[in-house]
Every structure is written in structure tokens, then in C-alpha cells.
PDB file of C-alpha atoms in Angstrom:
ATOM      1  CA  MET N   1       5.265   2.794 -18.507  1.00 58.00           C
ATOM      2  CA  ARG N   2       2.407   2.964 -16.003  1.00 72.00           C
ATOM      3  CA  HIS N   3       1.064  -0.275 -14.644  1.00 79.00           C
ATOM      4  CA  ASN N   4      -2.546  -0.315 -13.444  1.00 86.00           C
ATOM      5  CA  ILE N   5      -3.254  -2.100 -10.165  1.00 93.00           C
ATOM      6  CA  ILE N   6      -6.506  -2.633  -8.268  1.00 94.00           C
ATOM      7  CA  VAL N   7      -5.905  -3.358  -4.576  1.00 96.00           C
ATOM      8  CA  GLY N   8      -8.602  -4.586  -2.212  1.00 95.00           C
ATOM      9  CA  ASN N   9      -7.607  -3.940   1.407  1.00 96.00           C
ATOM     10  CA  TRP N  10      -9.876  -6.071   3.596  1.00 96.00           C
ATOM     11  CA  LYS N  11      -8.745  -4.428   6.844  1.00 96.00           C
ATOM     12  CA  MET N  12     -10.011  -6.445   9.853  1.00 97.00           C
ATOM     13  CA  ASN N  13     -12.988  -8.069   8.155  1.00 97.00           C
ATOM     14  CA  LEU N  14     -14.277 -11.536   7.161  1.00 96.00           C
ATOM     15  CA  ASP N  15     -13.740 -14.937   8.723  1.00 96.00           C
ATOM     16  CA  ARG N  16     -11.723 -17.613   6.904  1.00 94.00           C
ATOM     17  CA  SER N  17     -14.600 -19.185   4.967  1.00 96.00           C
ATOM     18  CA  GLN N  18     -15.939 -15.771   3.916  1.00 97.00           C
ATOM     19  CA  ALA N  19     -12.449 -14.829   2.732  1.00 96.00           C
ATOM     20  CA  VAL N  20     -12.191 -17.881   0.492  1.00 96.00           C
ATOM     21  CA  ILE N  21     -15.690 -17.301  -0.935  1.00 96.00           C
ATOM     22  CA  LEU N  22     -14.876 -13.660  -1.720  1.00 96.00           C
ATOM     23  CA  VAL N  23     -11.671 -14.517  -3.568  1.00 96.00           C
ATOM     24  CA  ASN N  24     -13.338 -17.264  -5.590  1.00 95.00           C
ATOM     25  CA  GLN N  25     -16.229 -14.974  -6.529  1.00 95.00           C
ATOM     26  CA  VAL N  26     -13.952 -12.152  -7.665  1.00 93.00           C
ATOM     27  CA  VAL N  27     -11.609 -14.428  -9.583  1.00 92.00           C
ATOM     28  CA  SER N  28     -14.496 -16.164 -11.370  1.00 91.00           C
ATOM     29  CA  GLN N  29     -15.625 -12.828 -12.806  1.00 89.00           C
ATOM     30  CA  LEU N  30     -12.264 -11.514 -14.001  1.00 87.00           C
ATOM     31  CA  ASP N  31     -11.666 -11.016 -17.696  1.00 79.00           C
ATOM     32  CA  ASN N  32      -7.912 -11.423 -18.079  1.00 70.00           C
ATOM     33  CA  LYS N  33      -7.956  -9.663 -21.426  1.00 72.00           C
ATOM     34  CA  ILE N  34      -8.961  -6.321 -19.943  1.00 75.00           C
ATOM     35  CA  VAL N  35      -8.308  -6.503 -16.208  1.00 76.00           C
ATOM     36  CA  PRO N  36      -5.183  -4.891 -14.720  1.00 86.00           C
ATOM     37  CA  GLU N  37      -3.328  -6.578 -11.873  1.00 92.00           C
ATOM     38  CA  VAL N  38      -5.680  -7.421  -8.991  1.00 95.00           C
ATOM     39  CA  VAL N  39      -4.242  -7.555  -5.461  1.00 97.00           C
ATOM     40  CA  PHE N  40      -6.022  -9.006  -2.431  1.00 98.00           C
ATOM     41  CA  ALA N  41      -4.847  -7.666   0.943  1.00 98.00           C
ATOM     42  CA  PRO N  42      -6.399  -9.993   3.542  1.00 98.00           C
ATOM     43  CA  PRO N  43      -5.627 -10.110   7.284  1.00 97.00           C
ATOM     44  CA  PHE N  44      -2.369 -11.883   8.195  1.00 97.00           C
ATOM     45  CA  VAL N  45      -4.055 -15.122   9.244  1.00 97.00           C
ATOM     46  CA  TYR N  46      -5.468 -15.673   5.722  1.00 97.00           C
ATOM     47  CA  LEU N  47      -2.408 -14.566   3.788  1.00 97.00           C
ATOM     48  CA  TYR N  48      -0.965 -17.996   2.964  1.00 97.00           C
ATOM     49  CA  LYS N  49      -4.354 -19.496   2.085  1.00 96.00           C
ATOM     50  CA  ILE N  50      -5.311 -16.649  -0.256  1.00 97.00           C
ATOM     51  CA  ALA N  51      -1.863 -16.639  -1.863  1.00 97.00           C
ATOM     52  CA  LYS N  52      -2.215 -20.372  -2.503  1.00 96.00           C
ATOM     53  CA  ILE N  53      -5.618 -19.900  -4.179  1.00 95.00           C
ATOM     54  CA  CYS N  54      -4.189 -17.141  -6.387  1.00 95.00           C
ATOM     55  CA  ALA N  55      -0.865 -18.836  -7.174  1.00 94.00           C
ATOM     56  CA  ASP N  56      -1.777 -20.012 -10.680  1.00 90.00           C
ATOM     57  CA  ILE N  57      -4.156 -17.207 -11.632  1.00 90.00           C
ATOM     58  CA  ASP N  58      -2.800 -14.679 -14.114  1.00 88.00           C
ATOM     59  CA  LYS N  59      -2.735 -11.052 -12.925  1.00 89.00           C
ATOM     60  CA  VAL N  60      -3.962 -11.897  -9.401  1.00 94.00           C
ATOM     61  CA  THR N  61      -1.587 -11.439  -6.458  1.00 95.00           C
ATOM     62  CA  VAL N  62      -1.617 -10.944  -2.691  1.00 98.00           C
ATOM     63  CA  ALA N  63      -0.455  -8.176  -0.347  1.00 98.00           C
ATOM     64  CA  SER N  64       0.084  -8.010   3.375  1.00 98.00           C
ATOM     65  CA  GLN N  65      -1.659  -5.100   5.106  1.00 98.00           C
ATOM     66  CA  ASN N  66       1.455  -4.270   7.133  1.00 98.00           C
ATOM     67  CA  CYS N  67       4.774  -5.641   8.362  1.00 98.00           C
ATOM     68  CA  SER N  68       7.106  -5.114  11.286  1.00 98.00           C
ATOM     69  CA  ALA N  69      10.004  -2.675  11.089  1.00 97.00           C
ATOM     70  CA  ILE N  70      12.090  -5.357  12.834  1.00 97.00           C
ATOM     71  CA  ASP N  71      13.521  -8.471  11.227  1.00 96.00           C
ATOM     72  CA  LYS N  72      12.935 -10.978  14.056  1.00 95.00           C
ATOM     73  CA  GLY N  73      13.080 -11.454  17.820  1.00 96.00           C
ATOM     74  CA  ALA N  74      10.985 -11.266  20.972  1.00 97.00           C
ATOM     75  CA  TYR N  75       8.230  -9.021  19.595  1.00 97.00           C
ATOM     76  CA  THR N  76       4.981 -10.772  20.450  1.00 97.00           C
ATOM     77  CA  GLY N  77       2.251 -10.219  17.898  1.00 95.00           C
ATOM     78  CA  GLU N  78       4.477  -8.711  15.223  1.00 96.00           C
ATOM     79  CA  VAL N  79       4.808 -10.195  11.738  1.00 98.00           C
ATOM     80  CA  SER N  80       8.097  -9.791   9.864  1.00 98.00           C
ATOM     81  CA  ALA N  81       8.631  -9.115   6.174  1.00 98.00           C
ATOM     82  CA  GLY N  82      10.451 -12.431   5.938  1.00 98.00           C
ATOM     83  CA  MET N  83       7.396 -14.274   7.276  1.00 98.00           C
ATOM     84  CA  ILE N  84       5.217 -12.490   4.750  1.00 98.00           C
ATOM     85  CA  ASP N  85       7.563 -13.367   1.908  1.00 98.00           C
ATOM     86  CA  SER N  86       7.466 -17.024   2.992  1.00 97.00           C
ATOM     87  CA  CYS N  87       3.661 -16.938   2.537  1.00 97.00           C
ATOM     88  CA  ASN N  88       4.167 -16.044  -1.155  1.00 97.00           C
ATOM     89  CA  ALA N  89       2.762 -12.530  -0.925  1.00 98.00           C
ATOM     90  CA  LYS N  90       4.008 -10.125  -3.599  1.00 98.00           C
ATOM     91  CA  TYR N  91       3.312  -6.796  -1.887  1.00 98.00           C
ATOM     92  CA  VAL N  92       3.120  -5.194   1.530  1.00 98.00           C
ATOM     93  CA  ILE N  93       1.062  -2.068   2.270  1.00 98.00           C
ATOM     94  CA  ILE N  94       3.094   0.509   4.198  1.00 98.00           C
ATOM     95  CA  GLY N  95       1.884   3.800   5.673  1.00 97.00           C
ATOM     96  CA  HIS N  96      -1.873   3.337   5.505  1.00 96.00           C
ATOM     97  CA  SER N  97      -3.614   6.305   7.138  1.00 94.00           C
ATOM     98  CA  GLU N  98      -5.196   4.070   9.787  1.00 93.00           C
ATOM     99  CA  ARG N  99      -1.771   2.777  10.794  1.00 95.00           C
ATOM    100  CA  ARG N 100      -0.387   6.308  10.918  1.00 95.00           C
ATOM    101  CA  LEU N 101      -3.320   7.543  12.999  1.00 92.00           C
ATOM    102  CA  ASN N 102      -4.196   4.587  15.246  1.00 94.00           C
ATOM    103  CA  PHE N 103      -0.682   3.254  15.805  1.00 96.00           C
ATOM    104  CA  ASN N 104       1.256   6.538  15.602  1.00 96.00           C
ATOM    105  CA  GLU N 105       3.513   5.293  12.818  1.00 97.00           C
ATOM    106  CA  SER N 106       6.072   7.964  11.944  1.00 97.00           C
ATOM    107  CA  ASN N 107       7.746   8.579   8.608  1.00 97.00           C
ATOM    108  CA  GLN N 108      10.976   7.185  10.058  1.00 98.00           C
ATOM    109  CA  GLU N 109       9.294   3.966  11.213  1.00 98.00           C
ATOM    110  CA  LEU N 110       7.705   3.600   7.786  1.00 98.00           C
ATOM    111  CA  LYS N 111      11.130   4.064   6.205  1.00 98.00           C
ATOM    112  CA  GLN N 112      12.358   1.096   8.246  1.00 98.00           C
ATOM    113  CA  LYS N 113       9.354  -0.967   7.144  1.00 98.00           C
ATOM    114  CA  VAL N 114       9.958  -0.090   3.504  1.00 98.00           C
ATOM    115  CA  ASN N 115      13.609  -1.095   3.750  1.00 98.00           C
ATOM    116  CA  ARG N 116      12.758  -4.322   5.575  1.00 98.00           C
ATOM    117  CA  SER N 117      10.138  -5.213   2.953  1.00 98.00           C
ATOM    118  CA  LEU N 118      12.401  -4.599  -0.015  1.00 98.00           C
ATOM    119  CA  ALA N 119      15.197  -6.587   1.629  1.00 98.00           C
ATOM    120  CA  ASN N 120      12.799  -9.538   1.825  1.00 98.00           C
ATOM    121  CA  ASN N 121      11.774  -9.556  -1.849  1.00 97.00           C
ATOM    122  CA  LEU N 122       8.466  -7.756  -1.282  1.00 98.00           C
ATOM    123  CA  GLU N 123       7.218  -4.873  -3.379  1.00 98.00           C
ATOM    124  CA  VAL N 124       5.858  -1.901  -1.432  1.00 98.00           C
ATOM    125  CA  ILE N 125       2.513  -0.165  -1.795  1.00 98.00           C
ATOM    126  CA  PHE N 126       3.281   3.119  -0.026  1.00 98.00           C
ATOM    127  CA  CYS N 127       0.263   5.126   1.135  1.00 97.00           C
ATOM    128  CA  CYS N 128       0.318   8.884   1.517  1.00 97.00           C
ATOM    129  CA  GLY N 129      -2.480  11.370   2.124  1.00 96.00           C
ATOM    130  CA  GLU N 130      -3.511  14.543   3.879  1.00 95.00           C
ATOM    131  CA  SER N 131      -6.196  15.496   6.394  1.00 91.00           C
ATOM    132  CA  LEU N 132      -9.074  17.875   5.691  1.00 88.00           C
ATOM    133  CA  ASP N 133      -7.428  20.568   7.857  1.00 90.00           C
ATOM    134  CA  GLN N 134      -4.208  20.318   5.869  1.00 93.00           C
ATOM    135  CA  ARG N 135      -6.109  20.683   2.620  1.00 91.00           C
ATOM    136  CA  LYS N 136      -8.097  23.660   3.944  1.00 90.00           C
ATOM    137  CA  GLU N 137      -4.847  25.296   5.094  1.00 94.00           C
ATOM    138  CA  SER N 138      -3.246  24.614   1.687  1.00 94.00           C
ATOM    139  CA  THR N 139      -0.400  22.671   3.301  1.00 96.00           C
ATOM    140  CA  HIS N 140      -1.359  19.352   1.670  1.00 96.00           C
ATOM    141  CA  PHE N 141       1.312  19.396  -1.031  1.00 97.00           C
ATOM    142  CA  LYS N 142       4.060  20.084   1.478  1.00 97.00           C
ATOM    143  CA  PHE N 143       2.712  17.375   3.790  1.00 97.00           C
ATOM    144  CA  ILE N 144       2.689  14.741   1.030  1.00 97.00           C
ATOM    145  CA  GLU N 145       6.183  15.772  -0.025  1.00 98.00           C
ATOM    146  CA  GLN N 146       7.406  15.236   3.544  1.00 97.00           C
ATOM    147  CA  GLN N 147       5.793  11.796   3.797  1.00 98.00           C
ATOM    148  CA  ILE N 148       7.385  10.616   0.554  1.00 98.00           C
ATOM    149  CA  THR N 149      10.766  12.277   1.073  1.00 98.00           C
ATOM    150  CA  ASP N 150      11.254  11.038   4.646  1.00 98.00           C
ATOM    151  CA  SER N 151      10.213   7.444   3.986  1.00 98.00           C
ATOM    152  CA  LEU N 152      11.328   6.736   0.412  1.00 98.00           C
ATOM    153  CA  PHE N 153      13.964   9.081  -0.956  1.00 98.00           C
ATOM    154  CA  ASP N 154      16.915   7.229   0.568  1.00 97.00           C
ATOM    155  CA  LEU N 155      16.123   4.303  -1.727  1.00 98.00           C
ATOM    156  CA  SER N 156      18.340   3.500  -4.684  1.00 97.00           C
ATOM    157  CA  ASP N 157      16.954   3.823  -8.197  1.00 96.00           C
ATOM    158  CA  THR N 158      16.741   0.026  -8.387  1.00 97.00           C
ATOM    159  CA  ASP N 159      14.861  -0.360  -5.100  1.00 97.00           C
ATOM    160  CA  PHE N 160      12.481   2.453  -5.966  1.00 97.00           C
ATOM    161  CA  GLN N 161      11.313   0.514  -9.019  1.00 96.00           C
ATOM    162  CA  ASN N 162       9.661  -1.877  -6.531  1.00 97.00           C
ATOM    163  CA  VAL N 163       7.522   0.830  -4.918  1.00 97.00           C
ATOM    164  CA  VAL N 164       3.948   1.781  -5.819  1.00 96.00           C
ATOM    165  CA  ILE N 165       2.641   5.126  -4.531  1.00 96.00           C
ATOM    166  CA  ALA N 166      -0.996   5.039  -3.388  1.00 96.00           C
ATOM    167  CA  TYR N 167      -2.469   8.493  -2.794  1.00 95.00           C
ATOM    168  CA  GLU N 168      -5.399   8.335  -0.368  1.00 91.00           C
ATOM    169  CA  PRO N 169      -6.849  11.671   0.789  1.00 92.00           C
ATOM    170  CA  ILE N 170      -7.697  10.930   4.425  1.00 91.00           C
ATOM    171  CA  TRP N 171     -10.614  13.369   4.368  1.00 88.00           C
ATOM    172  CA  ALA N 172     -12.331  11.246   1.688  1.00 86.00           C
ATOM    173  CA  ILE N 173     -12.108   7.880   3.472  1.00 81.00           C
ATOM    174  CA  GLY N 174     -15.406   6.759   4.968  1.00 76.00           C
ATOM    175  CA  THR N 175     -16.708  10.328   5.184  1.00 80.00           C
ATOM    176  CA  GLY N 176     -19.077  10.374   2.243  1.00 81.00           C
ATOM    177  CA  VAL N 177     -16.920  13.102   0.678  1.00 83.00           C
ATOM    178  CA  THR N 178     -15.116  12.196  -2.529  1.00 85.00           C
ATOM    179  CA  ALA N 179     -12.044  13.809  -4.020  1.00 87.00           C
ATOM    180  CA  THR N 180     -12.829  15.322  -7.402  1.00 91.00           C
ATOM    181  CA  THR N 181     -11.002  14.162 -10.519  1.00 92.00           C
ATOM    182  CA  ASP N 182      -9.248  17.519 -10.637  1.00 94.00           C
ATOM    183  CA  GLN N 183      -8.073  17.261  -7.003  1.00 93.00           C
ATOM    184  CA  ALA N 184      -6.742  13.747  -7.533  1.00 92.00           C
ATOM    185  CA  GLN N 185      -5.021  14.589 -10.809  1.00 95.00           C
ATOM    186  CA  LYS N 186      -3.332  17.658  -9.331  1.00 96.00           C
ATOM    187  CA  MET N 187      -1.913  15.576  -6.498  1.00 96.00           C
ATOM    188  CA  HIS N 188      -0.880  12.768  -8.862  1.00 96.00           C
ATOM    189  CA  SER N 189       0.909  15.328 -11.030  1.00 97.00           C
ATOM    190  CA  PHE N 190       2.640  16.801  -7.981  1.00 98.00           C
ATOM    191  CA  ILE N 191       3.803  13.364  -6.799  1.00 97.00           C
ATOM    192  CA  ARG N 192       5.059  12.457 -10.286  1.00 96.00           C
ATOM    193  CA  GLY N 193       7.009  15.720 -10.287  1.00 97.00           C
ATOM    194  CA  LEU N 194       8.667  14.803  -6.975  1.00 97.00           C
ATOM    195  CA  LEU N 195       9.592  11.361  -8.268  1.00 96.00           C
ATOM    196  CA  THR N 196      10.907  12.741 -11.557  1.00 96.00           C
ATOM    197  CA  LYS N 197      13.108  15.247  -9.747  1.00 96.00           C
ATOM    198  CA  ARG N 198      14.554  12.549  -7.483  1.00 96.00           C
ATOM    199  CA  TYR N 199      14.662   9.503  -9.771  1.00 94.00           C
ATOM    200  CA  GLY N 200      14.371  10.786 -13.295  1.00 88.00           C
TER     201      GLY N 200
END
């Protein structure tokens, strides 16, 4: 059965007081009878605070925007999946297009992050998406297949149940261009076909 989720990725925005105000405003307007699961993805430094605010609110959870591929050690500035779990986050976003582009994250590195997250009781929101050039060259389906296969298809059936696939066409992010319903549905159908073939 499909489970609807709305995820708000804050990226590197808002100070602490603005973050608290935003969460309180959104939560005050939710109708729990009709709303799907709502997930806030604040910057690391607000993660614990936002998770604490949301702890007793039905259908409202928290995600980390990223995690390290490494469990622990002398890696200044990195944040481990275990640290994120200890802040009571439910999800971690892996493979966002900005991370792939700006930090050169490879499919293999993302595979490590996925495995590290699942091993630390976190559910994964796995992002995949193609560039405008790839879509124009009609290589977008193959590209998405590679992203998913390389990073996720070593997972067991049980672990895969804790993964959400988030399709984000890179060419439609902040460009003013929007993917049509038909384009999105065709990609969703393709991804479901890949998952069905691998996991049933």
C-alpha cells in the first residue's frame, strides 16, 4: 500500500528562532484527518530541537538532510547516522541532487550512506533525478536505473521496506520549468517497474 509523505527540505535556511516559528505555524494548521505524514528536514543544528517539538504530534516527523558514510572517527564536520538517530529523527535524505553536484557524491558513496542509515534505525529518503541534457538525449530512464541499482539493489527485502524513493527531475528545480504530470507519471511507473522486478 502506498504511503503519502510531504517532506520539507529547508536546505541551509532559517536561524533557530525562525525554525521554531515555522514548525509551530505549520503544525497549528494541520488537519490530522486528511493530512499524510509531514516531515521537516531542518539543518543539523536544529534537528534535536525540531524533533522534540514534533515528538508528540501525530503524523509529523523529522529528517536529516544528509549523513556521513562513516560510522565515527576523526572526520571534522561530519555527522554520523548514529548521531542523527540519537536526535530522534526518523528519516535521512540521501542522494539529493545538490549533494551529488556540489559535493561529487557518487552512487557508491550513497550506497554506503544508505547502509549506514539503515544500520542506525533510520529510514531513507533516496533522491534520484536526471539533468535536462539527459532528458533531451533520451538517456534519463537509463540514468535513473543506474542511480537506483548502484545505491539500493544490494539491500535485502526487509531493509528495502525502509526506503522511500523521491524522484526529483534536476532540470525542474529552481529553473521555473515544471515537469508535466505525464512526465512524472512515466518516470514513477518506470521506477515502480524496476522495484517490482527486483523486490516483487
